[in-house]
């Protein structure tokens, strides 16, 4: 899938893409000029020292305009070694990336919506705008019942 997407894209050298299949296998592409554009001081939006990715079973970490390769490596370690729900492991990974220097533009914002499977024949609905307060994310994480 990633090869098909990037082979036909004339702008592929400036892009990043990741796909994870239902079996937890990942395919990732980081274009070679994603890094090149990150050294142009006239491009303040993308100025940064590192662009790349780390993959593992059931996850992929990728980024650009990062302080260093340690950002994605620390995120991957935190996710793989994390305990708890997927949302908690994602938050741990974000914290680890920030601790390693994060984005060179400063801390950015993100949204996280975790939806649990709804059993067949159920008339349940997902509460999309429910917020919580855990002290960790400041209530900024949305979830289907329980937040981060």
Rosetta silent file (secondary structure, phi, psi, omega in degrees, C-alpha in Angstrom):
SEQUENCE: XXXXXXXXXXXXXXXXXXXXXXXXXXXXXXXXXXXXXXXXXXXXXXXXXXXXXXXXXXXXXXXXXXXXXXXXXXXXXXXXXXXXXXXXXXXXXXXXXXXXXXXXXXXXXXXXXXXXXXXXXXXXXXXXXXXXXXXXXXXXXXXXXXXX
SCORE:     score description
SCORE:     0.000 S_00000001
   1 L     0.000  -49.658 -178.571    0.000    0.000    0.000 S_00000001
   2 H   -63.999  -42.115  178.560    2.694    2.524    0.975 S_00000001
   3 H   -60.572  -43.390  179.450    4.775    1.661   -2.087 S_00000001
   4 H   -63.302  -40.910  178.661    1.759    2.137   -4.319 S_00000001
   5 H   -64.857  -43.424 -174.686    1.005    5.493   -2.694 S_00000001
   6 H   -83.091  -32.308 -179.880    4.549    6.796   -2.938 S_00000001
   7 H   -57.969  -38.110 -176.270    5.538    5.382   -6.343 S_00000001
   8 L   -94.398    7.289 -176.492    2.909    7.494   -8.120 S_00000001
   9 L  -104.757  111.311  179.885    3.432   10.653   -6.055 S_00000001
  10 L   -65.503  -18.331  178.699    5.806   13.233   -7.590 S_00000001
  11 L   -98.456   14.657 -173.771    6.036   14.930   -4.170 S_00000001
  12 H   -57.936  -30.597 -176.862    6.920   11.723   -2.305 S_00000001
  13 H   -68.178  -13.660  178.873   10.382   12.927   -1.301 S_00000001
  14 H  -109.462   15.391 -175.608    8.801   15.569    0.961 S_00000001
  15 L  -120.039  161.644  170.163    6.213   13.272    2.561 S_00000001
  16 E  -129.927  140.917  177.272    5.801   10.781    5.377 S_00000001
  17 E  -149.359  145.649  177.025    3.169    8.067    5.470 S_00000001
  18 E  -140.994  143.537  177.850    2.513    5.046    7.680 S_00000001
  19 E  -135.546  135.670  174.719    0.027    2.187    7.468 S_00000001
  20 E  -122.301  127.644 -178.937   -0.632   -0.538   10.040 S_00000001
  21 L   -89.055  176.894 -176.219   -2.692   -3.542    8.990 S_00000001
  22 L   -64.586  -17.371  178.062   -5.079   -5.626   11.085 S_00000001
  23 L   -93.828    3.558  177.824   -2.260   -8.078   11.890 S_00000001
  24 L    86.576    6.244  178.474   -0.079   -5.331   13.388 S_00000001
  25 L   -83.673  141.397 -178.515    2.365   -5.148   10.485 S_00000001
  26 E  -121.789  151.359  173.019    3.493   -1.678    9.495 S_00000001
  27 E  -132.380  131.135 -173.908    4.841   -0.064    6.371 S_00000001
  28 E  -136.234  148.974  176.540    6.337    3.416    6.590 S_00000001
  29 E  -136.742  128.485  170.820    7.913    5.903    4.221 S_00000001
  30 E  -121.973  114.837 -177.993    9.928    9.003    5.081 S_00000001
  31 L   -64.147  147.356 -175.414   10.955   10.947    1.985 S_00000001
  32 H   -68.184  -22.236  179.332   14.617   11.864    1.647 S_00000001
  33 H   -96.684    2.850  171.314   13.891   15.582    1.282 S_00000001
  34 H   -62.197  -40.314  178.353   11.744   15.775    4.388 S_00000001
  35 H   -71.953  -43.559 -179.039   15.061   16.214    6.188 S_00000001
  36 H   -55.716  -43.496 -178.780   16.516   18.555    3.549 S_00000001
  37 H   -69.215  -18.991 -178.946   13.664   21.003    3.915 S_00000001
  38 L   -77.951   -2.573  178.831   14.202   20.931    7.667 S_00000001
  39 L  -109.037    6.794  179.286   17.544   22.741    7.364 S_00000001
  40 L   -87.744  107.335 -177.341   16.262   25.790    5.478 S_00000001
  41 L   -63.807  -16.138  177.803   16.250   28.691    7.979 S_00000001
  42 L   -80.458  -11.643 -179.822   13.809   30.556    5.720 S_00000001
  43 L  -106.754   76.758 -174.612   11.238   27.789    6.286 S_00000001
  44 L   -62.450  -26.499 -179.954   10.416   28.396    9.951 S_00000001
  45 L   -66.886  -35.904 -175.061    7.498   25.961    9.880 S_00000001
  46 L  -110.266    2.920 -178.691    9.726   22.998    9.039 S_00000001
  47 L   -60.880  125.837 -179.492   13.055   24.080   10.533 S_00000001
  48 L   176.907  168.848 -172.219   14.368   21.199   12.618 S_00000001
  49 L   -97.010  -14.129 -173.108   17.074   18.639   12.863 S_00000001
  50 E  -148.215  141.638  170.165   15.465   15.262   12.302 S_00000001
  51 E  -138.105  131.367  179.780   12.790   13.462   10.305 S_00000001
  52 E   177.901 -167.358 -175.969   12.307    9.714   10.492 S_00000001
  53 E  -152.705  160.282  173.013   10.393    6.793   11.899 S_00000001
  54 E  -137.985  135.295  179.364   10.499    3.707   14.121 S_00000001
  55 E  -126.329  159.485  176.014    8.070    0.816   13.732 S_00000001
  56 E  -158.604 -177.303 -179.510    7.128   -2.247   15.693 S_00000001
  57 L   -64.102  122.732  177.874    4.292   -4.707   16.053 S_00000001
  58 L    70.486   14.477  176.148    1.016   -2.773   16.176 S_00000001
  59 E  -154.282  161.157  172.747    2.605    0.680   16.141 S_00000001
  60 E  -148.260  135.331  175.770    4.488    3.244   14.122 S_00000001
  61 E  -119.481  126.210  176.344    6.139    6.449   15.292 S_00000001
  62 E  -143.767  153.663  178.973    7.091    9.047   12.704 S_00000001
  63 E  -170.289  166.521  172.525    7.835   12.716   12.743 S_00000001
  64 E  -142.283  171.575 -171.408    9.715   15.622   11.272 S_00000001
  65 E    54.870   38.087 -178.588   10.932   18.942   12.669 S_00000001
  66 E   -98.077  155.465 -178.941   12.095   16.910   15.665 S_00000001
  67 L   -63.447  -36.146 -179.933   14.948   17.715   18.032 S_00000001
  68 L  -170.344  174.950  175.555   16.688   14.405   17.276 S_00000001
  69 H   -63.611  -25.574  179.213   16.233   10.747   16.443 S_00000001
  70 H   -58.448  -27.000  179.947   15.907   10.138   20.187 S_00000001
  71 H   -59.505  -54.121 -178.560   12.391   11.588   20.020 S_00000001
  72 H   -71.280  -34.674  177.996   10.980    8.733   17.919 S_00000001
  73 H   -64.138  -44.482  179.124   13.159    6.107   19.618 S_00000001
  74 H   -66.315  -37.045  178.058   11.977    7.147   23.088 S_00000001
  75 H   -63.624  -43.614  179.751    8.376    7.226   21.925 S_00000001
  76 H   -63.086  -45.051  178.964    8.660    3.705   20.528 S_00000001
  77 H   -60.863  -43.206 -178.667   10.255    2.395   23.736 S_00000001
  78 H   -65.258  -40.477 -179.596    7.577    4.023   25.876 S_00000001
  79 H   -68.162  -46.437 -178.923    4.743    2.611   23.779 S_00000001
  80 H   -63.398  -40.066 -176.285    6.200   -0.901   23.631 S_00000001
  81 H   -90.223   -1.751 -176.208    7.009   -0.984   27.340 S_00000001
  82 L   -70.021  157.271  176.114    3.858    0.789   28.471 S_00000001
  83 L  -117.157  156.162  176.546    1.171   -0.704   30.637 S_00000001
  84 L   100.546 -163.180 -176.447   -2.500    0.019   30.513 S_00000001
  85 L   -71.481  166.776  176.512   -4.843    0.908   27.702 S_00000001
  86 H   -58.717  -42.148 -179.898   -3.784    1.900   24.221 S_00000001
  87 H   -61.287  -41.574  178.378   -4.693    5.510   25.040 S_00000001
  88 H   -65.129  -39.801  178.781   -2.487    5.453   28.154 S_00000001
  89 H   -67.405  -36.942  176.152    0.398    3.993   26.156 S_00000001
  90 H   -64.128  -42.264  177.648   -0.053    6.678   23.492 S_00000001
  91 H   -63.818  -40.495  176.533    0.073    9.389   26.160 S_00000001
  92 H   -60.219  -41.680  179.479    3.221    7.770   27.611 S_00000001
  93 H   -64.369  -43.227  178.186    4.783    7.831   24.139 S_00000001
  94 H   -62.180  -42.966  176.973    3.926   11.510   23.664 S_00000001
  95 H   -60.398  -42.737 -179.251    5.429   12.336   27.082 S_00000001
  96 H   -65.198  -39.936  177.663    8.604   10.400   26.200 S_00000001
  97 H   -64.640  -41.939  178.232    8.958   12.220   22.897 S_00000001
  98 H   -64.649  -39.662  179.256    8.556   15.583   24.563 S_00000001
  99 H   -64.375  -24.903  179.437   11.124   14.615   27.219 S_00000001
 100 L   -89.838    6.220  178.083   13.621   13.856   24.430 S_00000001
 101 L   118.503  -22.957  174.729   13.245   17.333   22.949 S_00000001
 102 L    55.622 -146.343 -179.078   10.028   16.925   20.970 S_00000001
 103 E   -81.297  134.710 -177.979    9.197   19.229   18.113 S_00000001
 104 L   -66.662  -15.610  178.516   11.710   22.007   17.457 S_00000001
 105 L   -85.948    0.491 -175.820    8.813   24.483   17.129 S_00000001
 106 L   101.561  174.826 -178.057    7.808   23.828   20.733 S_00000001
 107 L   -64.033  130.968  178.896    5.064   21.669   22.150 S_00000001
 108 L  -104.270  169.990  179.117    2.262   21.168   19.661 S_00000001
 109 L   -99.511  162.292  178.602   -1.302   20.098   20.329 S_00000001
 110 L  -152.326  158.896  174.326   -2.955   16.802   19.478 S_00000001
 111 L  -121.327  149.310 -179.916   -6.302   15.135   19.744 S_00000001
 112 L  -138.340  122.337  176.732   -6.970   11.538   20.665 S_00000001
 113 E  -123.274  117.676  179.534  -10.254    9.735   20.185 S_00000001
 114 E  -108.853  122.797 -179.453  -10.428    6.117   21.290 S_00000001
 115 L  -117.538  125.567  178.122  -13.480    4.189   20.163 S_00000001
 116 L   -87.029  150.461  177.566  -14.170    0.738   21.485 S_00000001
 117 L   -58.891  141.752  176.505  -15.890   -1.854   19.268 S_00000001
 118 L  -101.871  124.986 -177.776  -19.648   -1.878   19.603 S_00000001
 119 L   -57.661  143.576  177.746  -21.112   -5.407   19.753 S_00000001
 120 L   -57.498  139.087  178.774  -23.219   -6.453   16.773 S_00000001
 121 L    82.341   -3.761  179.746  -26.920   -5.868   17.369 S_00000001
 122 L   -78.993  149.526  174.501  -26.238   -3.305   20.088 S_00000001
 123 L  -104.956   22.783  178.318  -28.032    0.006   20.046 S_00000001
 124 L   -71.131  153.908  174.793  -25.121    1.696   21.856 S_00000001
 125 L  -127.175  159.647  178.422  -23.637    4.913   20.559 S_00000001
 126 L   -90.507  130.871  177.332  -20.231    6.479   21.000 S_00000001
 127 L   -86.129   97.136 -171.512  -20.118    9.606   23.127 S_00000001
 128 L   -73.951  -26.744 -173.528  -17.848   11.700   20.923 S_00000001
 129 L  -109.749   15.544  179.316  -17.612   14.837   23.031 S_00000001
 130 L   -71.636  129.927  177.734  -17.193   13.389   26.484 S_00000001
 131 E  -117.383  159.196  179.953  -14.233   14.922   28.319 S_00000001
 132 L  -135.452  176.379  177.970  -12.636   13.855   31.536 S_00000001
 133 L  -133.661  107.241 -179.021  -10.184   15.232   34.044 S_00000001
 134 L  -113.081   -5.122 -177.962   -7.261   13.047   34.958 S_00000001
 135 L    81.575  -16.367 -177.658   -4.674   15.695   35.802 S_00000001
 136 L   -92.215  -46.112 -177.650   -2.390   14.172   33.202 S_00000001
 137 L  -107.943    1.863  179.176   -3.837   15.501   29.975 S_00000001
 138 L    68.357   19.937  179.206   -5.819   18.383   31.445 S_00000001
 139 L    77.953   13.746 -176.970   -9.037   16.929   30.086 S_00000001
 140 L   -87.282   -7.243 -179.963   -7.955   17.485   26.513 S_00000001
 141 L   -92.872  128.775  177.173   -8.290   13.837   25.537 S_00000001
 142 E   -97.883  146.693  179.540  -11.671   12.766   24.234 S_00000001
 143 E  -153.105  171.641 -176.907  -12.795    9.206   24.564 S_00000001
 144 L   -82.496   -7.262  176.484  -15.668    6.838   24.304 S_00000001
 145 L   159.113   84.536  177.806  -16.015    6.347   28.058 S_00000001
 146 L   131.624  -11.978  175.954  -13.016    6.879   30.199 S_00000001
 147 L    61.910 -142.739 -173.764  -10.757    9.217   28.230 S_00000001
 148 L   -72.300    0.000    0.000   -7.022    8.751   28.309 S_00000001
